[in-house]
């Protein structure tokens, strides 16, 4: 999963339908997907890994991103709990949180197009792009593939692609 920021802006201005749509995309859907993977493969005696693509927003509060930050934090905690449950299974599924770092995606473009009223750190987002701090998605995907092969990563871990960039 990756997710989406909309609606960006102060929590008090968010409409109920926008809130539900964000929660469906960023929180409920990843949980349902991981639960389905577990149900489909639980009894298979093979190595199984599910990765939750998280965000730095899971661990810090960013004004204007209350829904995204909350969902990403919830996803991370779900993965840690899933890993704890799986540890008791005869054929456990390894569940890992991945911090991909800053990627040069459409989401970043939307962030840079935000108003300072909706996202006070919009200037920093623009500066990061100008300074070349955003990574190419292909490079991050390659790091994630290396991460999946790393048997040292235990279920419930939070791993950073920084450690797997080639």
PDB file of C-alpha atoms in Angstrom:
ATOM      1  CA  UNK A   1       0.000   0.000   0.000  1.00  0.00           C
ATOM      2  CA  UNK A   2       1.081   3.553  -0.429  1.00  0.00           C
ATOM      3  CA  UNK A   3      -1.928   5.737   0.357  1.00  0.00           C
ATOM      4  CA  UNK A   4      -3.074   9.240  -0.239  1.00  0.00           C
ATOM      5  CA  UNK A   5      -3.094  12.537   1.620  1.00  0.00           C
ATOM      6  CA  UNK A   6      -6.469  13.944   0.600  1.00  0.00           C
ATOM      7  CA  UNK A   7      -7.928  15.853   2.194  1.00  0.00           C
ATOM      8  CA  UNK A   8      -4.958  17.980   3.258  1.00  0.00           C
ATOM      9  CA  UNK A   9      -5.730  20.732   5.730  1.00  0.00           C
ATOM     10  CA  UNK A  10      -6.902  21.362   9.271  1.00  0.00           C
ATOM     11  CA  UNK A  11      -8.931  18.541  10.792  1.00  0.00           C
ATOM     12  CA  UNK A  12     -11.849  20.843  11.604  1.00  0.00           C
ATOM     13  CA  UNK A  13     -12.391  21.477   7.877  1.00  0.00           C
ATOM     14  CA  UNK A  14     -12.531  17.821   6.822  1.00  0.00           C
ATOM     15  CA  UNK A  15     -15.937  16.562   5.656  1.00  0.00           C
ATOM     16  CA  UNK A  16     -17.195  13.205   6.968  1.00  0.00           C
ATOM     17  CA  UNK A  17     -17.169  11.593   3.512  1.00  0.00           C
ATOM     18  CA  UNK A  18     -13.565  12.702   2.925  1.00  0.00           C
ATOM     19  CA  UNK A  19     -12.563  11.268   6.304  1.00  0.00           C
ATOM     20  CA  UNK A  20     -14.175   7.901   5.560  1.00  0.00           C
ATOM     21  CA  UNK A  21     -12.587   7.771   2.077  1.00  0.00           C
ATOM     22  CA  UNK A  22      -9.152   8.492   3.534  1.00  0.00           C
ATOM     23  CA  UNK A  23      -9.552   5.848   6.254  1.00  0.00           C
ATOM     24  CA  UNK A  24     -10.758   3.318   3.675  1.00  0.00           C
ATOM     25  CA  UNK A  25      -7.720   3.958   1.473  1.00  0.00           C
ATOM     26  CA  UNK A  26      -5.003   4.409   4.093  1.00  0.00           C
ATOM     27  CA  UNK A  27      -6.100   2.171   6.963  1.00  0.00           C
ATOM     28  CA  UNK A  28      -8.904  -0.283   6.212  1.00  0.00           C
ATOM     29  CA  UNK A  29      -7.681  -1.426   2.777  1.00  0.00           C
ATOM     30  CA  UNK A  30      -4.136  -2.355   3.882  1.00  0.00           C
ATOM     31  CA  UNK A  31      -5.536  -4.291   6.844  1.00  0.00           C
ATOM     32  CA  UNK A  32      -8.019  -6.150   4.640  1.00  0.00           C
ATOM     33  CA  UNK A  33      -5.272  -6.967   2.120  1.00  0.00           C
ATOM     34  CA  UNK A  34      -2.899  -8.300   4.788  1.00  0.00           C
ATOM     35  CA  UNK A  35      -5.715 -10.289   6.420  1.00  0.00           C
ATOM     36  CA  UNK A  36      -6.599 -11.830   3.051  1.00  0.00           C
ATOM     37  CA  UNK A  37      -2.952 -12.750   2.416  1.00  0.00           C
ATOM     38  CA  UNK A  38      -2.788 -14.397   5.818  1.00  0.00           C
ATOM     39  CA  UNK A  39      -6.012 -16.322   5.242  1.00  0.00           C
ATOM     40  CA  UNK A  40      -4.875 -17.508   1.810  1.00  0.00           C
ATOM     41  CA  UNK A  41      -1.367 -18.597   2.760  1.00  0.00           C
ATOM     42  CA  UNK A  42      -1.385 -19.279   6.521  1.00  0.00           C
ATOM     43  CA  UNK A  43      -1.202 -23.059   6.188  1.00  0.00           C
ATOM     44  CA  UNK A  44       1.466 -23.084   3.480  1.00  0.00           C
ATOM     45  CA  UNK A  45       4.830 -24.248   4.795  1.00  0.00           C
ATOM     46  CA  UNK A  46       6.902 -21.685   2.940  1.00  0.00           C
ATOM     47  CA  UNK A  47       8.508 -18.329   3.580  1.00  0.00           C
ATOM     48  CA  UNK A  48       5.882 -15.569   3.434  1.00  0.00           C
ATOM     49  CA  UNK A  49       6.388 -11.839   3.857  1.00  0.00           C
ATOM     50  CA  UNK A  50       3.959  -8.941   3.770  1.00  0.00           C
ATOM     51  CA  UNK A  51       5.285  -5.409   3.701  1.00  0.00           C
ATOM     52  CA  UNK A  52       3.435  -2.322   4.833  1.00  0.00           C
ATOM     53  CA  UNK A  53       4.739   0.717   2.982  1.00  0.00           C
ATOM     54  CA  UNK A  54       4.753   3.212   5.789  1.00  0.00           C
ATOM     55  CA  UNK A  55       5.998   6.770   6.065  1.00  0.00           C
ATOM     56  CA  UNK A  56       7.883   9.087   8.350  1.00  0.00           C
ATOM     57  CA  UNK A  57       4.405  10.502   8.960  1.00  0.00           C
ATOM     58  CA  UNK A  58       3.618   7.352  10.982  1.00  0.00           C
ATOM     59  CA  UNK A  59       6.003   8.558  13.669  1.00  0.00           C
ATOM     60  CA  UNK A  60       5.543  12.307  13.696  1.00  0.00           C
ATOM     61  CA  UNK A  61       2.706  14.784  13.558  1.00  0.00           C
ATOM     62  CA  UNK A  62       2.437  17.007  10.518  1.00  0.00           C
ATOM     63  CA  UNK A  63      -0.159  19.792  10.595  1.00  0.00           C
ATOM     64  CA  UNK A  64      -2.644  19.310   7.769  1.00  0.00           C
ATOM     65  CA  UNK A  65      -1.991  15.573   7.526  1.00  0.00           C
ATOM     66  CA  UNK A  66      -3.961  14.326  10.549  1.00  0.00           C
ATOM     67  CA  UNK A  67      -5.710  11.542   8.649  1.00  0.00           C
ATOM     68  CA  UNK A  68      -2.614  10.350   6.795  1.00  0.00           C
ATOM     69  CA  UNK A  69      -0.409  10.430   9.906  1.00  0.00           C
ATOM     70  CA  UNK A  70      -3.055   8.657  11.975  1.00  0.00           C
ATOM     71  CA  UNK A  71      -3.653   5.944   9.382  1.00  0.00           C
ATOM     72  CA  UNK A  72       0.050   5.296   8.825  1.00  0.00           C
ATOM     73  CA  UNK A  73       0.619   5.041  12.592  1.00  0.00           C
ATOM     74  CA  UNK A  74      -2.338   2.661  12.838  1.00  0.00           C
ATOM     75  CA  UNK A  75      -1.032   0.548   9.962  1.00  0.00           C
ATOM     76  CA  UNK A  76       2.346   0.240  11.658  1.00  0.00           C
ATOM     77  CA  UNK A  77       0.793  -0.851  14.925  1.00  0.00           C
ATOM     78  CA  UNK A  78      -1.421  -3.342  13.083  1.00  0.00           C
ATOM     79  CA  UNK A  79       1.686  -4.880  11.458  1.00  0.00           C
ATOM     80  CA  UNK A  80       3.452  -5.169  14.821  1.00  0.00           C
ATOM     81  CA  UNK A  81       0.382  -6.871  16.280  1.00  0.00           C
ATOM     82  CA  UNK A  82       0.006  -9.128  13.242  1.00  0.00           C
ATOM     83  CA  UNK A  83       3.648 -10.168  13.664  1.00  0.00           C
ATOM     84  CA  UNK A  84       2.998 -11.006  17.325  1.00  0.00           C
ATOM     85  CA  UNK A  85       0.003 -13.138  16.342  1.00  0.00           C
ATOM     86  CA  UNK A  86       1.960 -14.844  13.584  1.00  0.00           C
ATOM     87  CA  UNK A  87       4.806 -15.798  15.919  1.00  0.00           C
ATOM     88  CA  UNK A  88       2.467 -18.364  17.489  1.00  0.00           C
ATOM     89  CA  UNK A  89       1.543 -19.969  14.137  1.00  0.00           C
ATOM     90  CA  UNK A  90       3.151 -23.172  12.827  1.00  0.00           C
ATOM     91  CA  UNK A  91       3.806 -21.478   9.446  1.00  0.00           C
ATOM     92  CA  UNK A  92       4.114 -17.780  10.292  1.00  0.00           C
ATOM     93  CA  UNK A  93       3.770 -14.947   7.851  1.00  0.00           C
ATOM     94  CA  UNK A  94       6.477 -12.307   8.368  1.00  0.00           C
ATOM     95  CA  UNK A  95       4.968  -8.802   8.556  1.00  0.00           C
ATOM     96  CA  UNK A  96       7.314  -5.818   8.257  1.00  0.00           C
ATOM     97  CA  UNK A  97       6.876  -2.043   8.186  1.00  0.00           C
ATOM     98  CA  UNK A  98       8.913  -0.275   5.502  1.00  0.00           C
ATOM     99  CA  UNK A  99       9.930   3.363   5.647  1.00  0.00           C
ATOM    100  CA  UNK A 100      10.589   4.128   1.974  1.00  0.00           C
ATOM    101  CA  UNK A 101      12.006   7.602   2.554  1.00  0.00           C
ATOM    102  CA  UNK A 102      11.181  10.524   0.288  1.00  0.00           C
ATOM    103  CA  UNK A 103      10.079   9.414  -3.179  1.00  0.00           C
ATOM    104  CA  UNK A 104       9.613  11.539  -6.270  1.00  0.00           C
ATOM    105  CA  UNK A 105       5.950  10.668  -6.857  1.00  0.00           C
ATOM    106  CA  UNK A 106       2.654  12.330  -7.713  1.00  0.00           C
ATOM    107  CA  UNK A 107       1.994  12.532  -3.966  1.00  0.00           C
ATOM    108  CA  UNK A 108       5.050  14.764  -3.584  1.00  0.00           C
ATOM    109  CA  UNK A 109       3.806  16.942  -6.437  1.00  0.00           C
ATOM    110  CA  UNK A 110       0.443  17.282  -4.659  1.00  0.00           C
ATOM    111  CA  UNK A 111       2.233  18.207  -1.442  1.00  0.00           C
ATOM    112  CA  UNK A 112       4.189  20.943  -3.222  1.00  0.00           C
ATOM    113  CA  UNK A 113       0.939  22.250  -4.735  1.00  0.00           C
ATOM    114  CA  UNK A 114      -0.640  22.607  -1.274  1.00  0.00           C
ATOM    115  CA  UNK A 115      -1.245  25.963   0.301  1.00  0.00           C
ATOM    116  CA  UNK A 116       0.683  27.001   3.391  1.00  0.00           C
ATOM    117  CA  UNK A 117      -2.697  27.313   5.109  1.00  0.00           C
ATOM    118  CA  UNK A 118      -3.403  23.614   4.516  1.00  0.00           C
ATOM    119  CA  UNK A 119       0.170  22.346   4.954  1.00  0.00           C
ATOM    120  CA  UNK A 120       2.495  24.757   6.786  1.00  0.00           C
ATOM    121  CA  UNK A 121       5.629  22.808   5.727  1.00  0.00           C
ATOM    122  CA  UNK A 122       4.900  23.207   2.002  1.00  0.00           C
ATOM    123  CA  UNK A 123       8.063  25.298   1.558  1.00  0.00           C
ATOM    124  CA  UNK A 124      10.223  22.495   2.944  1.00  0.00           C
ATOM    125  CA  UNK A 125       8.632  20.052   0.494  1.00  0.00           C
ATOM    126  CA  UNK A 126       9.559  22.338  -2.406  1.00  0.00           C
ATOM    127  CA  UNK A 127      13.082  22.755  -1.083  1.00  0.00           C
ATOM    128  CA  UNK A 128      13.566  18.993  -0.818  1.00  0.00           C
ATOM    129  CA  UNK A 129      12.622  18.627  -4.482  1.00  0.00           C
ATOM    130  CA  UNK A 130      14.936  21.474  -5.488  1.00  0.00           C
ATOM    131  CA  UNK A 131      17.796  19.951  -3.473  1.00  0.00           C
ATOM    132  CA  UNK A 132      17.383  16.552  -5.160  1.00  0.00           C
ATOM    133  CA  UNK A 133      16.407  14.764  -1.929  1.00  0.00           C
ATOM    134  CA  UNK A 134      13.552  12.809  -3.533  1.00  0.00           C
ATOM    135  CA  UNK A 135      14.414   9.288  -4.652  1.00  0.00           C
ATOM    136  CA  UNK A 136      13.323   7.624  -7.874  1.00  0.00           C
ATOM    137  CA  UNK A 137      10.565   5.066  -7.165  1.00  0.00           C
ATOM    138  CA  UNK A 138      12.457   2.393  -9.140  1.00  0.00           C
ATOM    139  CA  UNK A 139      15.489   2.747  -6.879  1.00  0.00           C
ATOM    140  CA  UNK A 140      13.314   2.408  -3.772  1.00  0.00           C
ATOM    141  CA  UNK A 141      11.516  -0.620  -5.256  1.00  0.00           C
ATOM    142  CA  UNK A 142      14.891  -2.298  -5.815  1.00  0.00           C
ATOM    143  CA  UNK A 143      15.817  -1.615  -2.179  1.00  0.00           C
ATOM    144  CA  UNK A 144      12.511  -3.111  -1.043  1.00  0.00           C
ATOM    145  CA  UNK A 145      13.194  -6.249  -3.109  1.00  0.00           C
ATOM    146  CA  UNK A 146      16.535  -6.626  -1.302  1.00  0.00           C
ATOM    147  CA  UNK A 147      14.722  -6.094   1.989  1.00  0.00           C
ATOM    148  CA  UNK A 148      12.338  -8.984   1.303  1.00  0.00           C
ATOM    149  CA  UNK A 149      15.355 -11.269   0.798  1.00  0.00           C
ATOM    150  CA  UNK A 150      16.926 -10.204   4.109  1.00  0.00           C
ATOM    151  CA  UNK A 151      16.200 -13.054   6.491  1.00  0.00           C
ATOM    152  CA  UNK A 152      17.591 -11.026   9.405  1.00  0.00           C
ATOM    153  CA  UNK A 153      14.450  -8.860   9.395  1.00  0.00           C
ATOM    154  CA  UNK A 154      12.054 -10.214  11.966  1.00  0.00           C
ATOM    155  CA  UNK A 155       8.299  -9.869  11.918  1.00  0.00           C
ATOM    156  CA  UNK A 156       7.134  -6.577  13.377  1.00  0.00           C
ATOM    157  CA  UNK A 157      10.333  -4.766  12.390  1.00  0.00           C
ATOM    158  CA  UNK A 158      10.375  -1.255  10.973  1.00  0.00           C
ATOM    159  CA  UNK A 159      13.003  -1.216   8.252  1.00  0.00           C
ATOM    160  CA  UNK A 160      14.282   1.715   6.218  1.00  0.00           C
ATOM    161  CA  UNK A 161      15.132   1.539   2.542  1.00  0.00           C
ATOM    162  CA  UNK A 162      18.167   3.681   3.465  1.00  0.00           C
ATOM    163  CA  UNK A 163      19.826   0.441   4.599  1.00  0.00           C
ATOM    164  CA  UNK A 164      19.127  -1.340   1.292  1.00  0.00           C
ATOM    165  CA  UNK A 165      19.876   1.251  -1.387  1.00  0.00           C
ATOM    166  CA  UNK A 166      22.480  -0.034  -3.813  1.00  0.00           C
TER     167      UNK A 166
END
